[in-house]
Coordinates of C-alpha atoms in Angstrom, one line a residue:
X1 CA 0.0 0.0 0.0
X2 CA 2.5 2.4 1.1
X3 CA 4.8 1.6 -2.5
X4 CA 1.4 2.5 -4.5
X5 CA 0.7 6.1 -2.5
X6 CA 4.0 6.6 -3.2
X7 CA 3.9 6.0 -7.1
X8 CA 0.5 7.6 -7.2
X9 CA 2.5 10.6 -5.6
X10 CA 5.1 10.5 -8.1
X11 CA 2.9 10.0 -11.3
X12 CA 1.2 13.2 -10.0
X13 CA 4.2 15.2 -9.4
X14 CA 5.4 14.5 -13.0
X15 CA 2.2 14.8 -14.5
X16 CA 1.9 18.5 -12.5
X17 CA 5.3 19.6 -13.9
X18 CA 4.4 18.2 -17.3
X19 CA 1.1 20.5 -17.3
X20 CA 3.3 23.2 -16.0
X21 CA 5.9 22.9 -18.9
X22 CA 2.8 22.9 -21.5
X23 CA 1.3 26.2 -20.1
X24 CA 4.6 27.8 -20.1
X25 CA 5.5 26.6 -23.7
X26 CA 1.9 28.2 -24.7
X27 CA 2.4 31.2 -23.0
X28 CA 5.6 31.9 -24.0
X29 CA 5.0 30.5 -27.7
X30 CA 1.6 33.1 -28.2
X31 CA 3.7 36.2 -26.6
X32 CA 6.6 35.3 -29.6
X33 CA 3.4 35.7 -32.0
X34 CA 2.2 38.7 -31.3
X35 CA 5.1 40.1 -30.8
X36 CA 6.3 39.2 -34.4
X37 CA 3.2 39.6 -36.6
X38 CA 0.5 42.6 -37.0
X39 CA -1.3 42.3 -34.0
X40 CA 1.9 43.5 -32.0
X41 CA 1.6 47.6 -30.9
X42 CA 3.9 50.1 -31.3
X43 CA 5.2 52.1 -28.5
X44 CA 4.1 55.6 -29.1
X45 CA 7.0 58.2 -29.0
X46 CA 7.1 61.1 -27.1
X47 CA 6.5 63.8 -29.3
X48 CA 3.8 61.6 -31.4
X49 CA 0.4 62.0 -31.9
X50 CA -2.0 59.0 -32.0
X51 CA -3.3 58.0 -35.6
X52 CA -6.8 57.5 -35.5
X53 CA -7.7 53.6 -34.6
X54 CA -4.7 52.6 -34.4
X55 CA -3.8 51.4 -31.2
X56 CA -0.6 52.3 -28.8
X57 CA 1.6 51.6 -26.0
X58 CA 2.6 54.4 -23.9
X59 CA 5.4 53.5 -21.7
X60 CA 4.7 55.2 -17.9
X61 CA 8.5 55.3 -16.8
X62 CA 7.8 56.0 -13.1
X63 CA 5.3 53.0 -13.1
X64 CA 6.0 49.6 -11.5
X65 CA 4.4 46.2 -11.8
X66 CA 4.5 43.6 -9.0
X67 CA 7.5 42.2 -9.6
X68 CA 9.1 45.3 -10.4
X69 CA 9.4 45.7 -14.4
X70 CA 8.1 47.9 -16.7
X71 CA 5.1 49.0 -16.5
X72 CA 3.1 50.6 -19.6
X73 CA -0.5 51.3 -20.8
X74 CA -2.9 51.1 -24.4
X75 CA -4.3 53.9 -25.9
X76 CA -6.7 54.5 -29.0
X77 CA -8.1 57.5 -30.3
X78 CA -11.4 57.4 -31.4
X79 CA -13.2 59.7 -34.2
X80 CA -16.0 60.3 -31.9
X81 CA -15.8 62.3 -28.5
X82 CA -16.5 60.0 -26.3
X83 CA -14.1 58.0 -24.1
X84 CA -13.6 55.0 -22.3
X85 CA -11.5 54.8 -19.4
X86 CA -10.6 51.2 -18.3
X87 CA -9.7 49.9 -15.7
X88 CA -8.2 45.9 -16.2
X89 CA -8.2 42.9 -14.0
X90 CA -5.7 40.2 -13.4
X91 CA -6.1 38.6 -10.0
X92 CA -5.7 39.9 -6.3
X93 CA -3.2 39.2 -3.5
X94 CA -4.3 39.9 -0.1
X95 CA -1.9 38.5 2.1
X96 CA 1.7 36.5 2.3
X97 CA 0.7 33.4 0.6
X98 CA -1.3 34.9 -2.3
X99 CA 1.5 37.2 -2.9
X100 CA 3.9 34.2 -3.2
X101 CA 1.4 32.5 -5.6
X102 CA 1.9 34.7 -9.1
X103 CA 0.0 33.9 -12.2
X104 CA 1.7 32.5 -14.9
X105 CA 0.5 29.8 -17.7
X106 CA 2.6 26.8 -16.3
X107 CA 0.8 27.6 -12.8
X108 CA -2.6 28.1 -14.5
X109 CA -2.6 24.6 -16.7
X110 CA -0.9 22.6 -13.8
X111 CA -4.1 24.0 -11.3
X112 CA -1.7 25.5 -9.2
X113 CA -2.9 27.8 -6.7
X114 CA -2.3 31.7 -8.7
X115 CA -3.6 34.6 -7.3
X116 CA -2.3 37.4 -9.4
X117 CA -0.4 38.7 -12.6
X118 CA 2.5 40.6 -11.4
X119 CA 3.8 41.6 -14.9
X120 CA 3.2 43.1 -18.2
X121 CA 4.5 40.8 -21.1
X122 CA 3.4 40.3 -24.9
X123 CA 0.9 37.5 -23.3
X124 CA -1.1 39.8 -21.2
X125 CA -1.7 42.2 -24.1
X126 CA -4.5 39.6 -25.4
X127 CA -6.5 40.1 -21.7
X128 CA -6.5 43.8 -22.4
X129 CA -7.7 45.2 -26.0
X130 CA -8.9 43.5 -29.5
X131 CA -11.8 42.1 -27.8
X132 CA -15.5 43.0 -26.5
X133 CA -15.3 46.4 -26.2
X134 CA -12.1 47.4 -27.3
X135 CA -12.7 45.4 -30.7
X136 CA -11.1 47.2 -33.6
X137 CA -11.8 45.6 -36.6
X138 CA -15.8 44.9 -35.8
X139 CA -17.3 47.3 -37.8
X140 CA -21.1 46.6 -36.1
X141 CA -18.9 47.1 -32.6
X142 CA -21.4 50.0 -30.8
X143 CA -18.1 51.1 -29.1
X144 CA -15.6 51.1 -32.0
X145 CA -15.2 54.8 -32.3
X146 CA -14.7 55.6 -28.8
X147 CA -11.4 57.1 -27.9
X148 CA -10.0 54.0 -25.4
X149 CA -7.3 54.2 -22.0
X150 CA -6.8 51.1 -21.2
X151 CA -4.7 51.2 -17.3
X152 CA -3.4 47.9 -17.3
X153 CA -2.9 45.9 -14.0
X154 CA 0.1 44.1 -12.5
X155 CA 0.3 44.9 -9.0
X156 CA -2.3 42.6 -7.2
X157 CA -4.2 45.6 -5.3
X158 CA -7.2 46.7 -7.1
X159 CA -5.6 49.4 -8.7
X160 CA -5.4 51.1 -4.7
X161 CA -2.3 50.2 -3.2
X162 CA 0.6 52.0 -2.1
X163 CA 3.1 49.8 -0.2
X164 CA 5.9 47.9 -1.4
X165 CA 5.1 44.5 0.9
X166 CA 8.1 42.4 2.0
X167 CA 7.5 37.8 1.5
X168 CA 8.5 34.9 1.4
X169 CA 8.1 33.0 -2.1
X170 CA 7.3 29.6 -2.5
X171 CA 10.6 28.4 -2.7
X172 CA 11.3 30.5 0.8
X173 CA 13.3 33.4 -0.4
X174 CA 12.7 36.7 0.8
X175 CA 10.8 38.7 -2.1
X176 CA 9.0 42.2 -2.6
X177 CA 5.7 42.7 -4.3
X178 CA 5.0 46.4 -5.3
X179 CA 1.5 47.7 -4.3
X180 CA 2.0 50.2 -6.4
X181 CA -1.4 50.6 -8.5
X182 CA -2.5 53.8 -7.4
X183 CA 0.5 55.1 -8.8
X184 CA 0.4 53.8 -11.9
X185 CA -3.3 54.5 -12.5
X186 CA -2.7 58.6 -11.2
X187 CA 0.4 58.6 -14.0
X188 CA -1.8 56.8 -16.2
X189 CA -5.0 59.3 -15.9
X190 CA -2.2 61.9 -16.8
X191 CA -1.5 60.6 -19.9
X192 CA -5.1 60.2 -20.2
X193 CA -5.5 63.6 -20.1
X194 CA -3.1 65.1 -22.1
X195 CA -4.3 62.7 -25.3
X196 CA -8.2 63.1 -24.7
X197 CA -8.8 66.4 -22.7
X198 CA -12.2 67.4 -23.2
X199 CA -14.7 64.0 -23.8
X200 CA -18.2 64.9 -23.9
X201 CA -19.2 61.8 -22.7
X202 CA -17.5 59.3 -20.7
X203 CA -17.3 55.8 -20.3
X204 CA -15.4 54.5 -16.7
X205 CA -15.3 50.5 -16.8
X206 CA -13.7 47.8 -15.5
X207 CA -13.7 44.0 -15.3
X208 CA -12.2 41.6 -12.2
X209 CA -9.9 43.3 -10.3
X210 CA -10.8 46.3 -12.0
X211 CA -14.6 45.7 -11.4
X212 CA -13.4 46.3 -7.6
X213 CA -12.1 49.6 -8.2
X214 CA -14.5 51.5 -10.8
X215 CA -16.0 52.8 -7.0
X216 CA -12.8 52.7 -5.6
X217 CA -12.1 55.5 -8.5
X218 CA -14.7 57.1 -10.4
X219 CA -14.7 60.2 -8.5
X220 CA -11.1 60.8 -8.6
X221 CA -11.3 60.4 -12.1
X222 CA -14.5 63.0 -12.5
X223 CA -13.0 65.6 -9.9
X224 CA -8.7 65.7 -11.0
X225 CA -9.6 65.0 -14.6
X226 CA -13.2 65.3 -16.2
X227 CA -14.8 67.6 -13.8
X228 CA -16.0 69.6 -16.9
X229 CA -18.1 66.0 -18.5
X230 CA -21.6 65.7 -16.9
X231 CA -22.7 62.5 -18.7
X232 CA -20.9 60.2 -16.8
X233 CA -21.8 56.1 -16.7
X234 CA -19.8 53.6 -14.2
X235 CA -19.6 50.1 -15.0
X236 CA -17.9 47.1 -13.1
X237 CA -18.2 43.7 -14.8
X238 CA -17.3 41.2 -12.2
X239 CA -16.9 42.4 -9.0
X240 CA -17.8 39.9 -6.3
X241 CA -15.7 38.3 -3.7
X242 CA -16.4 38.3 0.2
X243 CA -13.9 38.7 2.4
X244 CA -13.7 39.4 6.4
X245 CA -9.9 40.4 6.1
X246 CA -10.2 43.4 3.4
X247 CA -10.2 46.1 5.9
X248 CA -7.3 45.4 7.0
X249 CA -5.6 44.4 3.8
X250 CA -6.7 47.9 2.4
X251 CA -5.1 49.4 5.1
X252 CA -1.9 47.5 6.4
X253 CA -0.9 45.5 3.3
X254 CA -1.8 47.5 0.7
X255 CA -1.5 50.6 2.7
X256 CA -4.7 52.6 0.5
X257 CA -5.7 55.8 1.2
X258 CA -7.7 56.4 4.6
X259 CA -10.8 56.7 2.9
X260 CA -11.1 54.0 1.1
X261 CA -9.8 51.4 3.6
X262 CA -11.7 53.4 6.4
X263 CA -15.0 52.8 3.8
X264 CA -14.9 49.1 4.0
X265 CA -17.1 47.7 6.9
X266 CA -18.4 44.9 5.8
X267 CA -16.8 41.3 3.9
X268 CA -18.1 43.0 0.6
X269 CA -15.4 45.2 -0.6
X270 CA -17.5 46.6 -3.7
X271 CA -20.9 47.3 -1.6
X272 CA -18.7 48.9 0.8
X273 CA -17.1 51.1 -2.4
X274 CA -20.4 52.1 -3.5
X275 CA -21.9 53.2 -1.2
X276 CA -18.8 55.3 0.1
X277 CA -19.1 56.5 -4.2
X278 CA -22.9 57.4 -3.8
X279 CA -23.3 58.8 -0.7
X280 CA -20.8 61.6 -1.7
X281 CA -21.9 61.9 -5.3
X282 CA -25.2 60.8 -5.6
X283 CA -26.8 61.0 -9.1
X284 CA -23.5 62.1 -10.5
X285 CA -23.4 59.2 -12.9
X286 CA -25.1 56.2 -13.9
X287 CA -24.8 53.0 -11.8
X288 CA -24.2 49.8 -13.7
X289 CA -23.3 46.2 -12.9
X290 CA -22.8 43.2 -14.9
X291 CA -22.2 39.6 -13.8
X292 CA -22.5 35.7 -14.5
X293 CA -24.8 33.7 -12.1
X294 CA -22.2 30.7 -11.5
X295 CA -18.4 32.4 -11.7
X296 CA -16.1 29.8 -12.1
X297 CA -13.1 31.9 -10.8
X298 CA -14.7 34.2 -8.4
X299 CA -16.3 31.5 -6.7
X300 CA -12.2 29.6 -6.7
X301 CA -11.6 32.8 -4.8
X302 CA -13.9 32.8 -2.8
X303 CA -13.5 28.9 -2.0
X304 CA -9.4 29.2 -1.3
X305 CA -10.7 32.1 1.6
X306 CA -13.5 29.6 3.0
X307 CA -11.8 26.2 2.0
X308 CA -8.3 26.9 1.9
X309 CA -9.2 25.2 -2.2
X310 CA -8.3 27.2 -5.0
X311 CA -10.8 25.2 -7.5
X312 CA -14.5 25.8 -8.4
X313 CA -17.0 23.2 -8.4
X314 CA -20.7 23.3 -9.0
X315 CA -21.3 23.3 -5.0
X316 CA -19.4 26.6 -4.4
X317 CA -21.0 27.7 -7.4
X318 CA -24.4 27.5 -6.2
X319 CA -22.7 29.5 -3.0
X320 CA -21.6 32.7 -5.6
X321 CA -25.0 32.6 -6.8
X322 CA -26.6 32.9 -3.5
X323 CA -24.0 35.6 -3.0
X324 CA -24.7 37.4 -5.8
X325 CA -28.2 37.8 -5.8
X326 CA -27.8 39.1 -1.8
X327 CA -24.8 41.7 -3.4
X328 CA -27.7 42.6 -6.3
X329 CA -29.9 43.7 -3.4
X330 CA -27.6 45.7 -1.2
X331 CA -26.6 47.3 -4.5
X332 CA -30.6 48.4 -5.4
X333 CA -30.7 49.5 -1.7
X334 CA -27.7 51.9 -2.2
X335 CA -29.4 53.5 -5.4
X336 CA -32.6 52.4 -6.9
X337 CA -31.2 53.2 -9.6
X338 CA -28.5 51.1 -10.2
X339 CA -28.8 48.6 -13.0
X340 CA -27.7 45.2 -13.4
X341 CA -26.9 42.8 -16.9
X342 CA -26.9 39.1 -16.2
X343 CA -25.7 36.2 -18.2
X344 CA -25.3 32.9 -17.7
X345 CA -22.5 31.9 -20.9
X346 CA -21.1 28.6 -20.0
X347 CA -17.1 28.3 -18.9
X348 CA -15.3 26.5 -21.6
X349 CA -12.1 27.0 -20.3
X350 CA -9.7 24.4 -21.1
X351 CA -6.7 25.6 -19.6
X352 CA -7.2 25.7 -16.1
X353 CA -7.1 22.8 -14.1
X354 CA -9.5 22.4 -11.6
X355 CA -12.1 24.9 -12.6
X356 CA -15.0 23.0 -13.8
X357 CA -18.2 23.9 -14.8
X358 CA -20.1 27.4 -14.2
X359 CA -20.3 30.1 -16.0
X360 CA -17.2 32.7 -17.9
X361 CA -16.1 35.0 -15.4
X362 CA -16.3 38.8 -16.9
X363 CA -17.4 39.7 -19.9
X364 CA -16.8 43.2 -21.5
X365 CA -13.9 42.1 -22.6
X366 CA -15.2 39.0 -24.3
X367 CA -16.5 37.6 -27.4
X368 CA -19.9 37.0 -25.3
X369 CA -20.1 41.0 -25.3
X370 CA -21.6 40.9 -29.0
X371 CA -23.9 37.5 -28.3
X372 CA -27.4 38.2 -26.4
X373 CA -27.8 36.6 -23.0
X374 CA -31.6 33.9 -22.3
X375 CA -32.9 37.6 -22.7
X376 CA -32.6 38.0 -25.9
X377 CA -30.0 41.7 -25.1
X378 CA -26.3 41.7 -25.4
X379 CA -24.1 43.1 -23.2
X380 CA -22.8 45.5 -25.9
X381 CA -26.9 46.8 -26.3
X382 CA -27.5 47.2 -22.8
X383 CA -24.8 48.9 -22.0
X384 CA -24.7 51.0 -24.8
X385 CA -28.3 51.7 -24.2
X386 CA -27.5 53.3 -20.6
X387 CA -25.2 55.5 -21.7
X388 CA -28.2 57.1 -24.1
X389 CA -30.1 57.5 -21.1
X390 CA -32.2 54.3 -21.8
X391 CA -32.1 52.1 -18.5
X392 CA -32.9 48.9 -17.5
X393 CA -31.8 45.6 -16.5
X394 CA -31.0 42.6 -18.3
X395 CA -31.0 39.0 -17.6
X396 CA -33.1 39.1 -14.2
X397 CA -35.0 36.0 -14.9
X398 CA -31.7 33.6 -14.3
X399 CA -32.2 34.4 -10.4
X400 CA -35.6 33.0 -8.5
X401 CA -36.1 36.4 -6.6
X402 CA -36.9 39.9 -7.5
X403 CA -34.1 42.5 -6.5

C-alpha cells in the first residue's frame, strides 16, 4: 500500500510539472506571435500623436508592476468624442501566501494555486484590448469609435495600493511585491489627459480586479480630470468576492488611502465602495453592474478564503449565486437606480485545471459581449443603451427572486 501512495505521488508530481511545462510553452509561444506579426503595438514616441484607430503603448517610466518591471498602458483615439477609461483585471493578492502565488501559464494549466499577474508581457496584451469592447476591426462594434485608455494591472491591489510589501516566495526566499497601482493609475489618468482632454461623454469601466475599483475610483477620475463632463456612466463587470480580512488588507498590506480602507465595513469590498461612491456623489453618474450567475473563478476565490481550495465546483457555485443575488440587493438598496446585466454563458475554459463547470467569469472584454444573453439583449446593447439614457436591467429572470 505504502509503494502504490508513493507512485501515485510521483505519477502526480510529474504529471503536475508536465502540465506546467505545457502552459509555459503556450504562453511563452503566443507572446513570440504577437510580438512578431501585426497584431503587435507600437510604443508611441514622445513627441507623437496618435493616428486614429490605431492602437498604442505608452510607456509610464515612473510606473511599477508587482514584480518590479516595466510598467506601460494602451491607448486608442477614437473619431468620436466619447471616451472610455478602463480599468483591467488580473487577480488579487491579499496576504503573504497569495502574494507568493503569481500567475503564470505553467501555474494556471498545472491547477496551481495563482492569485495574481505581477507583470506586463506580450501574453497579457490579449487580456487587455482587440476584444469585447475594445474590438477594432468589428465594424457593427457600438463602441468602436470611442477614444480607449486602457490602465493595465500588474500589481495585485485593485488598482489602490501603495506599499511595497516584503514575503516569502514559494521556494522560501525573501521577495517584494510592489503595491504600487494607485501610482500607476494617477500617471496613467495623466496621460489620459493630455491625449483626450475634453470627452463629452464618458465611459469608466472595469472587469475583475478592475470591477473592484471603478467605485474605488470614479470620482477621482470625474473631480482631478473630467470635472468639466456631466454624462458620466460607471460600470464594473465582475466584482464579487467576500472577504472578512479586506479592511485590513486595504489598510496594512496595501497601505490605501484612509478613505477607502476606512470605507470598508463589511466582507463586501465593492458594496462597501459604492456606497462610500454614492453617498458623496449621488446621481453624478449612472450606476451599472454586470455579472454571470455561477463564476467559475470568483467563486475559486472565494473557495481558497472559506476552503483553503483554489478550484471551483458546481457546490461553491451554487454559494456565488446565493451571494450574488444578496450583493444585487444591497446594490438596489444603495441607489434604486442602479442597474444590473446578467448572463449565464457557460465556462469552456480548457486551460485551467481544476475549474470545472459554471459560468465565464467577466465579460466586456469578451466575445460574449456581442452575443445576447436567455434575454434576448447583449451586453454591448444594454450597456450601450444606458449610456443614451435608456435604463434597465437585463438578464433578471436567471435568479428565483426579485431584486
Amino acid at each position: 500500500m505504502a509503494q502504490k501512495q508513493q507512485s501515485n505521488s510521483e505519477n502526480l508530481k510529474r504529471g503536475l510539472a508536465f502540465a506546467y511545462r505545457v502552459g509555459d510553452y503556450f504562453e511563452n509561444s503566443v507572446s513570440d506571435i504577437i510580438a512578431g506579426t501585426h497584431l503587435g503595438v507600437a510604443k508611441l514616441g514622445d513627441n507623437e500623436e496618435p493616428t486614429p484607430h490605431t492602437w498604442y503603448r505608452v510607456d509610464i517610466p515612473e510606473g511599477i508592476t508587482g514584480d518590479g518591471s516595466e510598467y506601460y498602458i494602451y491607448i486608442k483615439k477614437g473619431s468620436s468624442k466619447n471616451l472610455l477609461i478602463f480599468l483591467s483585471g488580473g487577480g488579487v493578492a491579499w496576504n503573504s501566501y497569495t502574494a507568493a502565488r503569481p500567475s503564470n501559464g505553467g501555474s494556471i494549466t498545472a491547477g496551481m494555486p495563482n492569485f495574481y499577474w505581477n507583470n506586463l508581457r506580450p501574453f497579457t496584451q490579449i487580456m487587455n484590448i482587440r476584444s469585447g469592447i475594445t474590438e477594432d476591426i468589428n465594424p457593427r462594434n457600438k463602441f468602436k469609435n470611442f477614444s480607449q485608455v486602457i490602465i493595465t494591472y500588474a500589481t495585485g491591489d485593485l488598482h489602490v495600493g501603495n506599499n511595497d510589501f516584503e514575503f516569502t516566495d514559494s521556494d522560501g526566499e525573501k521577495d517584494v511585491l510592489h503595491f504600487h497601482g494607485y501610482k500607476n493609475f494617477r500617471s496613467a489618468m495623466e496621460v489620459a489627459k493630455r491625449f483626450f482632454d475634453k470627452p463629452k461623454r464618458l465611459l469608466i469601466a472595469g472587469d475583475s480586479a478592475g470591477a473592484f475599483a471603478v467605485p474605488a475610483l470614479a470620482g477621482e477620475i470625474c473631480d482631478d480630470y473630467y470635472n468639466d463632463c456631466k454624462d458620466v456612466t460607471i460600470l464594473s463587470d465582475s466584482g464579487q468576492f467576500l472577504y472578512e480580512g479586506w479592511r485590513d488588507t486595504a489598510r496594512d498590506i496595501w497601505k490605501a488611502s484612509d478613505d477607502l480602507w476606512q470605507a470598508i465595513e463589511s466582507d463586501n469590498i465593492t458594496v462597501d465602495w459604492y456606497r462610500r461612491l454614492y453617498n458623496k456623489y449621488g446621481d453624478r453618474f449612472r450606476y451599472l453592474y454586470s455579472t454571470s450567475t455561477h463564476d467559475y473563478l470568483l467563486s475559486a476565490y472565494y473557495n481558497d478564503v472559506a476552503n483553503k481550495v483554489f478550484a471551483s465546483d458546481k457546490d461553491i457555485q451554487a454559494e456565488f449565486h446565493e451571494q450574488m443575488k444578496m450583493m444585487l440587493s444591497q446594490l438596489r438598496q444603495i441607489n434604486p437606480k442602479f442597474h444590473f446585466y446578467l448572463n449565464n454563458f457557460k465556462n469552456k475554459m480548457v486551460m485551467k485545471s481544476g475549474m470545472k463547470g459554471g459560468t465565464i467569469h467577466t465579460n466586456i472584454r469578451n466575445l460574449n459581449f456581442h452575443i445576447p444573453n436567455s434575454e434576448g439583449v447583449s451586453m454591448e446593447k444594454w450597456l450601450y443603451d444606458a449610456m443614451h439614457d435608456d435604463l434597465y436591467d437585463s438578464g433578471m429572470s436567471l435568479i428565483d427572486t426579485n431584486i
